Tab-separated table of C-alpha atoms in Angstrom:
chain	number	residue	atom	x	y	z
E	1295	UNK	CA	-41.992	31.335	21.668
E	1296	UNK	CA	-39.677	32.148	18.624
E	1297	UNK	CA	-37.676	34.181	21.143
E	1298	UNK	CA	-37.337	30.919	23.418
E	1299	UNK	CA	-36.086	28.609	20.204
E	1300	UNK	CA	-33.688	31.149	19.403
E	1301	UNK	CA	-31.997	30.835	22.855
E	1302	UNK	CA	-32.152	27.484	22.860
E	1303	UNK	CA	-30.448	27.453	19.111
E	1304	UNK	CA	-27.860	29.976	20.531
E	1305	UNK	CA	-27.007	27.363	23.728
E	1306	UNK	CA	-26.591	24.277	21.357
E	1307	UNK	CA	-24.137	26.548	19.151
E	1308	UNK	CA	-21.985	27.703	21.900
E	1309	UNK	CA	-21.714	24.127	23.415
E	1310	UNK	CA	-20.866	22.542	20.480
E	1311	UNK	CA	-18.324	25.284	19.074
E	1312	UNK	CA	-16.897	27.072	21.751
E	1313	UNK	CA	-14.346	25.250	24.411
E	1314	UNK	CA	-15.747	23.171	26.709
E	1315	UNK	CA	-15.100	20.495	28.787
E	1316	UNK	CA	-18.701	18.819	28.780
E	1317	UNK	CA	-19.246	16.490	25.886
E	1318	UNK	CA	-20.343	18.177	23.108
E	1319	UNK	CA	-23.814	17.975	21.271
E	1320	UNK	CA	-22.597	16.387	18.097
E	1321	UNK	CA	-20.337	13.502	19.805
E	1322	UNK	CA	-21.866	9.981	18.922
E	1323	UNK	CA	-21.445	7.310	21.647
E	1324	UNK	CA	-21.551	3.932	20.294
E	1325	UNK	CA	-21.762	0.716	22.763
E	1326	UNK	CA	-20.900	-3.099	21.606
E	1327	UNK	CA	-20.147	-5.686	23.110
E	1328	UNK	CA	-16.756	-5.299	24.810
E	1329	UNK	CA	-15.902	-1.838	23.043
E	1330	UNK	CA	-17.591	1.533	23.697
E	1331	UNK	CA	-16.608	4.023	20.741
E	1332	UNK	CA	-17.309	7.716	21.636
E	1333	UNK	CA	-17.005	9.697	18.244
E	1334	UNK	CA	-16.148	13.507	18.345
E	1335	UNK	CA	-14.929	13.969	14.780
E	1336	UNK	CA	-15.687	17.754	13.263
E	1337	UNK	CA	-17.251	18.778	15.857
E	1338	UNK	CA	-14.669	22.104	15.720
E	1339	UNK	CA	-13.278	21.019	19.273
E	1340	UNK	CA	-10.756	23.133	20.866
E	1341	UNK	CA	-10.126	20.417	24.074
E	1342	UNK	CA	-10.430	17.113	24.348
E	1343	UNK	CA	-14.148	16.455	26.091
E	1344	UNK	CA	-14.010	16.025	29.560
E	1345	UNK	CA	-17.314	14.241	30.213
E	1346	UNK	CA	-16.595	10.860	28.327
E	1347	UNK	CA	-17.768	7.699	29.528
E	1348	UNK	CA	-15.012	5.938	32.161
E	1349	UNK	CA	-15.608	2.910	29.905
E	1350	UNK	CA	-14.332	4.439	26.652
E	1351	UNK	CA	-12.477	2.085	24.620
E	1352	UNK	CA	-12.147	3.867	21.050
E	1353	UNK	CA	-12.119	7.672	21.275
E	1354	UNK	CA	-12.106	9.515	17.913
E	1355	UNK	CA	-11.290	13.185	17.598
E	1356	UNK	CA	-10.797	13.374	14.233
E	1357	UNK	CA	-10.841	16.544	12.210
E	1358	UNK	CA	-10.789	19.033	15.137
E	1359	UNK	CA	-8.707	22.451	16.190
E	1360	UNK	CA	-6.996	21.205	19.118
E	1361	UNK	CA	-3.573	22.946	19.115
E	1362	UNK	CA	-2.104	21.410	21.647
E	1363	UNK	CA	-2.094	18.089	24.537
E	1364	UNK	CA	-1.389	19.722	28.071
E	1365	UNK	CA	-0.631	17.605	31.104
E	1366	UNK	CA	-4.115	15.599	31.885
E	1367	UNK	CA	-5.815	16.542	29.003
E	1368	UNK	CA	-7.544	13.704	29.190
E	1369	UNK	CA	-9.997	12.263	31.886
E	1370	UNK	CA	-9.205	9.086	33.409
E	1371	UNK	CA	-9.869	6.481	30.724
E	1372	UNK	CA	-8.562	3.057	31.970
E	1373	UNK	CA	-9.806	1.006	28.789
E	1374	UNK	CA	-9.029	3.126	26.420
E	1375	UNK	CA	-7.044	1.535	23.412
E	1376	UNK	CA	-7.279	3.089	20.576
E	1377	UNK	CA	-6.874	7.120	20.107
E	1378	UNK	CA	-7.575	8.847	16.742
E	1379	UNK	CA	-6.455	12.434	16.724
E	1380	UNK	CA	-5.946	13.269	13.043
E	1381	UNK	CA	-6.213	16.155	11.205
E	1382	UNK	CA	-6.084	18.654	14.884
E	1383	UNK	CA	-3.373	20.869	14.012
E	1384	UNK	CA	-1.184	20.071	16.477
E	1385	UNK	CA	1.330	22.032	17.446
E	1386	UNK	CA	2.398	20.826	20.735
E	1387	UNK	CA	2.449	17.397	23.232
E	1388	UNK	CA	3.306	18.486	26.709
E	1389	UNK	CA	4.716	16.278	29.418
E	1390	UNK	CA	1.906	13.730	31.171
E	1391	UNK	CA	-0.314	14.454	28.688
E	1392	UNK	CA	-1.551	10.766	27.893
E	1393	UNK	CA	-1.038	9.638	31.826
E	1394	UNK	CA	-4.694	9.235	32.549
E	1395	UNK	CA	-4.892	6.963	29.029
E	1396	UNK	CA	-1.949	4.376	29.912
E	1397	UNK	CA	-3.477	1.592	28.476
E	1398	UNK	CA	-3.631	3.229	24.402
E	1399	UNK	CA	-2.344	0.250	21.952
E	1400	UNK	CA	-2.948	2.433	19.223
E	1401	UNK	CA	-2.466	6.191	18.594
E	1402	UNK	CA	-2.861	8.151	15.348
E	1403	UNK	CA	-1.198	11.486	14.902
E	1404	UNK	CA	-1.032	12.051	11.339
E	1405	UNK	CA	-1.937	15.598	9.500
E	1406	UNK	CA	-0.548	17.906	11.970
E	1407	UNK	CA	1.729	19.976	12.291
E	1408	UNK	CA	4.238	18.564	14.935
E	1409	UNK	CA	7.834	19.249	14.476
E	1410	UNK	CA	10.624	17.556	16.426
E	1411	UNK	CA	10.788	20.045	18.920
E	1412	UNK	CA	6.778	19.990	19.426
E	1413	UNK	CA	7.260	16.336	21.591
E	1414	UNK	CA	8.669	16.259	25.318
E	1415	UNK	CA	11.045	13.857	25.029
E	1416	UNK	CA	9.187	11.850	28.025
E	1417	UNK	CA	5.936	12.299	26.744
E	1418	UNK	CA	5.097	8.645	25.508
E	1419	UNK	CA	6.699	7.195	28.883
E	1420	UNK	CA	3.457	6.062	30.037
E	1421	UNK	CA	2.145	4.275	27.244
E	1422	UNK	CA	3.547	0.890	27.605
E	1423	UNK	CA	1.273	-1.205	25.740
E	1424	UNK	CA	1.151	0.816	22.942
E	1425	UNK	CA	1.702	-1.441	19.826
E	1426	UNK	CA	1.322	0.781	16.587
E	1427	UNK	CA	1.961	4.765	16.278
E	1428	UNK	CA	1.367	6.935	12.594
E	1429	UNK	CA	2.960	10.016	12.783
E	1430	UNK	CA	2.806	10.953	9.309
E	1431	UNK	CA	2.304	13.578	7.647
E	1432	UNK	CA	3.779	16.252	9.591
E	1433	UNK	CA	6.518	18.735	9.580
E	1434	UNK	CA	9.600	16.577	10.910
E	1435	UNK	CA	11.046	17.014	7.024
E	1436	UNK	CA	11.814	21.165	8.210
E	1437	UNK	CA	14.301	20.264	10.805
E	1438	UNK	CA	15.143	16.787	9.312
E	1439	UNK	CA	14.954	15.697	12.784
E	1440	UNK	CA	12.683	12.772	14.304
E	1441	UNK	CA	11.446	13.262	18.048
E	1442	UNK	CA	13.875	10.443	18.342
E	1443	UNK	CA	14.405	10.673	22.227
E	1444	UNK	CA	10.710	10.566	22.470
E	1445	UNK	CA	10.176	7.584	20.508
E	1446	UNK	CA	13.098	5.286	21.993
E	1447	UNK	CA	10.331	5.261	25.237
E	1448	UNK	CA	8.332	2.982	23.529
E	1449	UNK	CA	9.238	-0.350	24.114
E	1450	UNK	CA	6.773	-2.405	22.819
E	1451	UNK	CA	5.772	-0.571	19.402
E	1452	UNK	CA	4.783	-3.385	16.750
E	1453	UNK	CA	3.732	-0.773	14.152
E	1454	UNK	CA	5.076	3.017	13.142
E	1455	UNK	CA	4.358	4.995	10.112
E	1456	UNK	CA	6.509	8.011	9.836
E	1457	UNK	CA	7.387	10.904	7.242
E	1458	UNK	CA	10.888	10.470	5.393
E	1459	UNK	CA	12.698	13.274	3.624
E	1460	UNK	CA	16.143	13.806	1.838
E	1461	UNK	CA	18.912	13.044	3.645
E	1462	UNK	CA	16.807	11.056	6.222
E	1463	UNK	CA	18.440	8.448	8.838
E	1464	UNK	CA	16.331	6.029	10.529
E	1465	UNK	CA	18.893	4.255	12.907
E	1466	UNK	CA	20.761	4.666	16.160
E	1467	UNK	CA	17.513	6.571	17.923
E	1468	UNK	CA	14.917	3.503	16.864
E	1469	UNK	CA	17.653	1.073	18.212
E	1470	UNK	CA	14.974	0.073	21.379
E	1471	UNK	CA	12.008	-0.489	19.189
E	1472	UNK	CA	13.071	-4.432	19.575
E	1473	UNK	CA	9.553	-5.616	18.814
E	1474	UNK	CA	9.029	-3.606	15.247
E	1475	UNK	CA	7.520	-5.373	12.921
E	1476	UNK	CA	6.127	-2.832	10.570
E	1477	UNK	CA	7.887	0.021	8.935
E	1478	UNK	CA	5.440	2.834	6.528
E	1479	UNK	CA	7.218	5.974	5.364
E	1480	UNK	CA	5.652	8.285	2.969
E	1481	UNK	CA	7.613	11.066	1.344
E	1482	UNK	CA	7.206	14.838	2.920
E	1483	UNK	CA	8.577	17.722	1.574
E	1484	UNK	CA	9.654	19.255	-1.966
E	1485	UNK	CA	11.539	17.171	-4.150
E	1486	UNK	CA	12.357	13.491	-4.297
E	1487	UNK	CA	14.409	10.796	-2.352
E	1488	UNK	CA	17.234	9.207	-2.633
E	1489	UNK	CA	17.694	6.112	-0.844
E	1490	UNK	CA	21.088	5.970	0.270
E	1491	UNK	CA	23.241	2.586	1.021
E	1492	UNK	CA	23.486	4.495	4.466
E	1493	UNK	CA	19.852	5.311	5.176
E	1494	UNK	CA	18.535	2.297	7.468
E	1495	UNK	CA	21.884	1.974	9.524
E	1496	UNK	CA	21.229	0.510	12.658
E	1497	UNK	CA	18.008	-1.089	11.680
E	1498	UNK	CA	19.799	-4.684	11.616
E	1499	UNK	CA	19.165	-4.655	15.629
E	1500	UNK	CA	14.896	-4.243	14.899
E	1501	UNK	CA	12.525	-7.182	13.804
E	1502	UNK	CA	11.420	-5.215	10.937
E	1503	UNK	CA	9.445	-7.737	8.415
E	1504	UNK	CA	7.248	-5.780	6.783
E	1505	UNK	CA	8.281	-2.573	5.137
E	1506	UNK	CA	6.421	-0.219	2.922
E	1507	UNK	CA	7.927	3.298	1.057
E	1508	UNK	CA	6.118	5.615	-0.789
E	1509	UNK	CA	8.133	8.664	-2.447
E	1510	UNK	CA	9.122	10.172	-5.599
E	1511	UNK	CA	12.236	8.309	-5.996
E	1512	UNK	CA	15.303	10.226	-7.638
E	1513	UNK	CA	17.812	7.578	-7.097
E	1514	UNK	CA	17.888	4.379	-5.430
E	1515	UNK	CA	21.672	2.743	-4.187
E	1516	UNK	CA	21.481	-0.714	-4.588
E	1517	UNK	CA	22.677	-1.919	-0.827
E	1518	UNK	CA	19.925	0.129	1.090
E	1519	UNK	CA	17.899	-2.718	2.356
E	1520	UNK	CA	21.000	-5.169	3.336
E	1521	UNK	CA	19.848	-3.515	7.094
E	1522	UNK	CA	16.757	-5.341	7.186
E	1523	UNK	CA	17.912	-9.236	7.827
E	1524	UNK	CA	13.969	-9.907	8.665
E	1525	UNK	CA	12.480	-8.680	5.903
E	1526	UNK	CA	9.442	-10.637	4.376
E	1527	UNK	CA	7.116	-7.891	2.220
E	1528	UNK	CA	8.479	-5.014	0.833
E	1529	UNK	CA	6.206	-2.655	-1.198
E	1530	UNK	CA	7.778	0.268	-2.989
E	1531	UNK	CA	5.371	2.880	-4.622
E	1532	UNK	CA	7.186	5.415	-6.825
E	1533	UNK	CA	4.934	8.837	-7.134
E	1534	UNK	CA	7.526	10.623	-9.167
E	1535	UNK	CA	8.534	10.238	-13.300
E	1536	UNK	CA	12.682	10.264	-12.622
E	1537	UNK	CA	13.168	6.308	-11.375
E	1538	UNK	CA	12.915	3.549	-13.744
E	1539	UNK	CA	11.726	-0.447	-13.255
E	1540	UNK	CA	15.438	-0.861	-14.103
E	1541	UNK	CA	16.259	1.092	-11.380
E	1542	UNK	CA	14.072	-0.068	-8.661
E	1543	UNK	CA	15.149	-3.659	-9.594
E	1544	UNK	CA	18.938	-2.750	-9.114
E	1545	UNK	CA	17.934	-2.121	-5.820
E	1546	UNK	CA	16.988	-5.120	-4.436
E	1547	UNK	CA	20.621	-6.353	-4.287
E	1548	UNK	CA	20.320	-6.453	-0.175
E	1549	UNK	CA	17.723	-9.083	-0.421
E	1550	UNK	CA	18.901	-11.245	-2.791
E	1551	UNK	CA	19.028	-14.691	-2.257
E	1552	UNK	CA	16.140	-14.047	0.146
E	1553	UNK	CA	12.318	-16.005	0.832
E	1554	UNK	CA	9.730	-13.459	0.577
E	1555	UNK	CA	5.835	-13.525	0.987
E	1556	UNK	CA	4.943	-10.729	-0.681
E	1557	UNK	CA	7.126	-7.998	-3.102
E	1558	UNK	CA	5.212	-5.094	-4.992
E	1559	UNK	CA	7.192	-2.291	-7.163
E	1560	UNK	CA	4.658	0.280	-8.301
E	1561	UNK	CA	5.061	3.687	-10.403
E	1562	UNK	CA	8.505	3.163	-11.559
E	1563	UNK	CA	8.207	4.411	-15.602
E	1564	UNK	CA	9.199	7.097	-17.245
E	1565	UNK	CA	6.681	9.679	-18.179
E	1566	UNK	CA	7.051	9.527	-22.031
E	1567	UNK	CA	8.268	5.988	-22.070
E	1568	UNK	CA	7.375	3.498	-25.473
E	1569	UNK	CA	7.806	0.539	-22.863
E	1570	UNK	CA	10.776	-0.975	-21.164
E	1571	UNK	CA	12.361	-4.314	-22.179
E	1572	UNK	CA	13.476	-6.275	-18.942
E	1573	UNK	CA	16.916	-8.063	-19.391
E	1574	UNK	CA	19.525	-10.308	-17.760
E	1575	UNK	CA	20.658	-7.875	-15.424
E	1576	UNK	CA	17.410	-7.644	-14.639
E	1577	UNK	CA	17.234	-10.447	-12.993
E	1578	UNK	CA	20.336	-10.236	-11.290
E	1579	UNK	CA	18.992	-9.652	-7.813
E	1580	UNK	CA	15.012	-10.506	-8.475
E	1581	UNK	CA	15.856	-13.412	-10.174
E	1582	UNK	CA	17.293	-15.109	-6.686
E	1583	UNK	CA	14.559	-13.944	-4.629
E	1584	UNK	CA	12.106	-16.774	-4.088
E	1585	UNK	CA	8.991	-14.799	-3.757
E	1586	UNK	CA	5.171	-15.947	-3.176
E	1587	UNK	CA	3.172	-13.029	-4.184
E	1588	UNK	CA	4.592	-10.590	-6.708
E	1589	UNK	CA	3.437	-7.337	-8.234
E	1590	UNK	CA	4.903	-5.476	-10.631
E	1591	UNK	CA	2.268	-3.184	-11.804
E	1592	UNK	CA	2.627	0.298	-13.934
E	1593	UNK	CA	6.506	0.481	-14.710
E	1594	UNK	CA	6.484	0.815	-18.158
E	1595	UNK	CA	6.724	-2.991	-19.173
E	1596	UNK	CA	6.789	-4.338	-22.281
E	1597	UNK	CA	9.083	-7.427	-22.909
E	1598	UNK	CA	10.710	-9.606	-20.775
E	1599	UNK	CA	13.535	-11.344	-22.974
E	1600	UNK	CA	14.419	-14.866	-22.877
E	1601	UNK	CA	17.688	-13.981	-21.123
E	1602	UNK	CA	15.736	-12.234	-18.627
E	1603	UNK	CA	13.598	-15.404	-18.262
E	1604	UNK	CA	15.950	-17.616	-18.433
E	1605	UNK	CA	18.081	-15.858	-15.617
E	1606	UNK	CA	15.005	-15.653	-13.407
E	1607	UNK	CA	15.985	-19.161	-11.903
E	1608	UNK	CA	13.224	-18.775	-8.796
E	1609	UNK	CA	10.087	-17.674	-10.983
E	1610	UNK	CA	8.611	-20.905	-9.697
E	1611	UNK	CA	7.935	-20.173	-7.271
E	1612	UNK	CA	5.471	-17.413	-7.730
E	1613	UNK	CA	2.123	-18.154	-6.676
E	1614	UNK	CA	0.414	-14.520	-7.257
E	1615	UNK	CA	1.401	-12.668	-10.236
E	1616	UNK	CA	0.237	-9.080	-10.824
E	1617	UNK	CA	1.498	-7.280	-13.873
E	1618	UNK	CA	-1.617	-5.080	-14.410
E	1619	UNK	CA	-0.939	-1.786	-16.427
E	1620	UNK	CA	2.080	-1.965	-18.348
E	1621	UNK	CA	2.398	-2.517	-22.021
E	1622	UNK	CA	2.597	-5.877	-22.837
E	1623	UNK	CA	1.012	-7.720	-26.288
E	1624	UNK	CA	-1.146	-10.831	-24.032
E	1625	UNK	CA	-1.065	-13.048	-26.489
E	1626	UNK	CA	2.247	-13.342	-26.848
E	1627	UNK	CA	3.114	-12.985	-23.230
E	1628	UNK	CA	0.601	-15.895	-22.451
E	1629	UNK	CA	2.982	-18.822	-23.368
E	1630	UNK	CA	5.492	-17.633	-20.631
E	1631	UNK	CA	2.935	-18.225	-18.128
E	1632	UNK	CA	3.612	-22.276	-18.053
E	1633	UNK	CA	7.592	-21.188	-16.702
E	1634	UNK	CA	5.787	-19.961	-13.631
E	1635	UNK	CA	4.751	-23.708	-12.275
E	1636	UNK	CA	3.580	-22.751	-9.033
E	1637	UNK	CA	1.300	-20.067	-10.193
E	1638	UNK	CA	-2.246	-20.270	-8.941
E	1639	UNK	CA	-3.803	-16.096	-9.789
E	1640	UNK	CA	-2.471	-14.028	-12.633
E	1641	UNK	CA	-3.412	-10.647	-13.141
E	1642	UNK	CA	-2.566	-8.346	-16.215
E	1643	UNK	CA	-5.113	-5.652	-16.852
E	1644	UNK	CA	-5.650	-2.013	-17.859
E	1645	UNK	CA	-2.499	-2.729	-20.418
E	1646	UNK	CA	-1.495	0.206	-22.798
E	1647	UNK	CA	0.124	-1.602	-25.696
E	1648	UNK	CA	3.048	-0.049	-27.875
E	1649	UNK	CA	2.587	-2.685	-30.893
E	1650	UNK	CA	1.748	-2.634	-34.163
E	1651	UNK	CA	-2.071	-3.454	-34.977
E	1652	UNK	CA	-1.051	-5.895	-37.681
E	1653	UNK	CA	0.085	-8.721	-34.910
E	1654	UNK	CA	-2.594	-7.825	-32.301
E	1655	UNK	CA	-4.631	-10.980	-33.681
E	1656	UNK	CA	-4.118	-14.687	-33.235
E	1657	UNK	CA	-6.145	-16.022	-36.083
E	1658	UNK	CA	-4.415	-19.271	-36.260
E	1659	UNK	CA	-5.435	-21.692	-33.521
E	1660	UNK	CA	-2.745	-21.958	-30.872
E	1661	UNK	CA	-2.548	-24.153	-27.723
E	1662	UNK	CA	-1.621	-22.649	-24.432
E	1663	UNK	CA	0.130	-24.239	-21.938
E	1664	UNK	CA	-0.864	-22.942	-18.652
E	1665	UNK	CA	0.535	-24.001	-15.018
E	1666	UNK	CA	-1.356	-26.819	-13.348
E	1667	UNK	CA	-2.581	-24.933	-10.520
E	1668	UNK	CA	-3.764	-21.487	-12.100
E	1669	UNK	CA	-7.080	-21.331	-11.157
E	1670	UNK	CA	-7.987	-16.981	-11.468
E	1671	UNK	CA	-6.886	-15.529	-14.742
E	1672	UNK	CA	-7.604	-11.654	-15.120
E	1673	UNK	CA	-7.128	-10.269	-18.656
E	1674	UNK	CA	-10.054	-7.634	-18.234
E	1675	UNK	CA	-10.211	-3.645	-19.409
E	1676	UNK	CA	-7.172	-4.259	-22.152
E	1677	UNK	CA	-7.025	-2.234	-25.432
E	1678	UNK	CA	-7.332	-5.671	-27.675
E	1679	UNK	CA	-10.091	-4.987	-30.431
E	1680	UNK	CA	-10.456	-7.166	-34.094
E	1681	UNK	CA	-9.757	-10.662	-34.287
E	1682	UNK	CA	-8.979	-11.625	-30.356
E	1683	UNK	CA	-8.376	-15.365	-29.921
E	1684	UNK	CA	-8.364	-19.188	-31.535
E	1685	UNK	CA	-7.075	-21.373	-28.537
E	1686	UNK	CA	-7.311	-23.550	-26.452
E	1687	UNK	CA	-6.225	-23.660	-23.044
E	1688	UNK	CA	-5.211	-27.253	-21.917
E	1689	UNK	CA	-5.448	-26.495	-17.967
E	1690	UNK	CA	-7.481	-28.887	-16.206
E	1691	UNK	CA	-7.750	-26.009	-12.432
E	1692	UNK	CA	-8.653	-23.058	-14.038
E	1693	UNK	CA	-11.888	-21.698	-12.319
E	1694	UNK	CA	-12.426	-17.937	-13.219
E	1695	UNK	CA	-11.185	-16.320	-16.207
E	1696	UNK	CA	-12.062	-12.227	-16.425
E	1697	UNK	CA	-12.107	-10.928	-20.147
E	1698	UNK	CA	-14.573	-8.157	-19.470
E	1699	UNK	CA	-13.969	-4.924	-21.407
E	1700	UNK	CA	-11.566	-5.888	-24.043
E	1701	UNK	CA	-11.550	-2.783	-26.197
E	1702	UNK	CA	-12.005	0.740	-25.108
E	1703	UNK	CA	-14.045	1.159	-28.543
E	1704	UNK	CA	-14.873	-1.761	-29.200
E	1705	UNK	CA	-15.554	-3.289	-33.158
E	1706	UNK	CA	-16.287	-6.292	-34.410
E	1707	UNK	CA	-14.700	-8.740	-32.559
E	1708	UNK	CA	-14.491	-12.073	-31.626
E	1709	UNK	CA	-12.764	-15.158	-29.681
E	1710	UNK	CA	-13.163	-19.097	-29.517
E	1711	UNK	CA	-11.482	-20.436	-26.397
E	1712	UNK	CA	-11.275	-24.205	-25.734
E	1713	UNK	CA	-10.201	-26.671	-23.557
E	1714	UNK	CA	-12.422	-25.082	-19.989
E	1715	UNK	CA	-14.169	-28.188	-18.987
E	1716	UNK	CA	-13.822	-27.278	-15.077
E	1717	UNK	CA	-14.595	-22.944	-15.382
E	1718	UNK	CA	-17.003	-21.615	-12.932
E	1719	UNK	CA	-17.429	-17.957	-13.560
E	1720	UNK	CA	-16.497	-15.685	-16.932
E	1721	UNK	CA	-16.641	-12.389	-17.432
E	1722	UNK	CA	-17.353	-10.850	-20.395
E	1723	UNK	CA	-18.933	-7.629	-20.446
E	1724	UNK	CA	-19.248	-6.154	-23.797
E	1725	UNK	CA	-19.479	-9.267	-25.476
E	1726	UNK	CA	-21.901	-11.865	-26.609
E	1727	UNK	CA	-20.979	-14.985	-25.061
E	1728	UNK	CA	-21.831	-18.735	-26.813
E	1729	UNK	CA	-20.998	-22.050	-24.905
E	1730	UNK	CA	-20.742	-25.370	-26.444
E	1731	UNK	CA	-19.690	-28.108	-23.732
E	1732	UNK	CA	-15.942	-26.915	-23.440
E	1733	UNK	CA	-15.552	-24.373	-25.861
E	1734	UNK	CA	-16.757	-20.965	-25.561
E	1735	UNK	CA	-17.103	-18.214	-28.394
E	1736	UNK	CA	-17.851	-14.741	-27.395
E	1737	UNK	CA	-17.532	-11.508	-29.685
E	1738	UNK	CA	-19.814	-8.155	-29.938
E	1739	UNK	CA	-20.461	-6.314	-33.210
């Protein structure tokens, strides 16, 4: 008997480890209404299964060893849409390999190794409906070379996320993608970036409207995103110490004058930095962008001037503010808030301020202005201990307000806020909180 188990433990190994076209022992097959999901990830495959159901619609082979996509390495799959072949080490995509899967809209090929040599230059011919294509996270940045002749055979691609690298040029090859909407590079490779006036040639032709960047930034030209005439969200993470909020700002000169939904500038302060005073020139090229939603979250900020402030002519029409960990003093920062008259959700938390303790109190009662429709303010896990606040807040929308976690070490504290006849949630962790009709007291001790 233990001689039988053993043999049968020895079969289940080999057809789950070794190569094999039959479906492996560890795949999941998942059925719901109008999707069947067949799930192969780390199960150590070498091939793509060959048993899979002909009414596969989501097929992940995630975290595999499959070196390389031969002509029909796939079975017949009509209704497949969506392939996941991450993490596979990939090597190689061979002619006709996705022609029994013509119907993919979505195909995933980050965290290989594919090179621009590694793609036939014919191999994505057949995939005419596919809509969105992430190919980061390879090794295009060793040649500095995209499998551009490849990638001009997709016509209808809505979404790509691709690897960028010094001295990158995304133009004249990704003149056919007509119908791209969305644009994610992420950095690959030793070093930093530098965004060059001349990097995005060509990109005026695409439909680009959403476009997202994440690099260690070493220098920024301020003309590099005149190219994209569509452009409606731009989100810029720096991972690097060497660009500055000043700088990043500089560079939105080729959107200037421009109506924007959403613009986020992330990362950009120096390593050592005692906080960084925003100024007229500043404003410059923000200050013309009329922007909905805007986030301007760990640069380093501590002041924005009255010149800047007054220069920032289209801060009204800000809906969403975010300008969570920077290094700002709140309560003095708090009467700007009433300049910003569209603004419905501010944000401003995990704040590291550079001030001296004597004026981090407000024990004289002061009245704060706020815009009519704020209705989400979110103060929470800032490094304010001692006397807090003595105000009142004459704002008739304001709905949530998020004060939770005011001190790291918190003392003896306290607060007395006024004027919140219409508030529906607080948050106050790490305090005692007393109401009394519109005015609430919290503190902790």
């Amino acid at each position: 008997m233990a001689d039988v188990k053993l043999l049968l433990t020895l079969w289940i190994l080999l057809q789950t480890f070794l190569p094999s076209d039959a479906l492996p022992v560890c795949c999941d097959i998942v059925g719901m209404p109008r999707e069947t999901r067949v799930i192969c990830s780390g199960c150590r495959l070498h091939l793509v299964p060959k048993d899979l159901p002909s009414n596969t619609t989501v097929l992940d082979l995630i975290n595999n060893n499959i070196i390389s996509l031969e002509r029909d390495s796939f079975p017949d799959l009509p209704l497949l849409k969506i392939l996941y072949l991450q993490r596979n080490n990939l090597v190689r995509i061979k002619s006709g390999a996705f022609d029994n899967v013509p119907n993919i809209e979505e195909l995933d090929l980050a965290d290989n190794t594919l090179e621009e040599v590694s793609i036939d230059t014919n191999v994505f011919e057949t995939l005419k409906k596919l809509k969105s294509l992430n190919i980061q996270r390879n090794k295009f940045h060793l040649s500095k070379e995209y499998p551009g002749q490849a990638l001009s055979t997709i016509s209808n691609l809505e979404f790509l996320a691709i690897d960028i690298f010094e001295g990158f040029l995304f133009g004249k090859r990704f003149w056919n993608q007509t119908y791209l909407q969305k644009l994610y590079l992420s950095f690959k490779g030793k070093g930093g970036i530098t965004l060059l006036n001349t990097s995005f040639d060509g990109v005026q032709r695409l439909n680009i409207k959403e476009l997202y960047i994440r690099a260690p930034f070493r220098k920024i030209e301020n003309n590099f995103l005149s190219p994209f005439v569509h452009l409606t969200t731009l989100i810029m993470i720096n991972t690097s110490y060497k660009s500055s909020i000043h700088d990043a700002l500089q560079g939105l000169y080729g959107i200037r004058e421009r109506t924007m939904d959403l613009l986020t500038m992330r990362g950009f302060r120096y390593q050592f930095t005692n906080g960084e005073e925003l100024g007229k020139s500043d404003m410059f090229n923000l200050g013309t962008i009329c922007v909905r939603t805007l986030h301007l979250t760990y640069n380093g900020i501590s002041i924005m001037g009255t010149d800047a402030m007054t220069a920032w002519t289209t801060k009204t029409c800000i809906e969403d503010l975010d300008l969570s960990e920077n290094m700002f003093y709140l309560p003095q920062s708090f009467p700007l808030l009433v300049l910003f008259r569209s603004l419905t959700y501010f944000r401003a938390t995990h704040t590291q301020i550079r001030i001296d303790r004597k004026r981090r109190s407000f024990n004289n009662e002061q009245i704060f202005f706020l815009p009519r429709n704020l209705t989400l303010i979110d103060i929470s896990d800032n490094e304010i201990s001692g006397p807090l606040f003595n105000v009142t807040i004459a704002n008739d929308n304001l709905n949530v307000l998020n004060i939770g976690y005011s001190s790291k070490n918190p003392k003896c504290s306290y607060a007395v806020i006024k004027g919140l006849v219409h508030l529906k949630r607080i948050r106050h962790i790490r305090s005692r909180l007393f109401t009394s009709s519109s005015k609430y007291v919290f503190g902790n001790a």
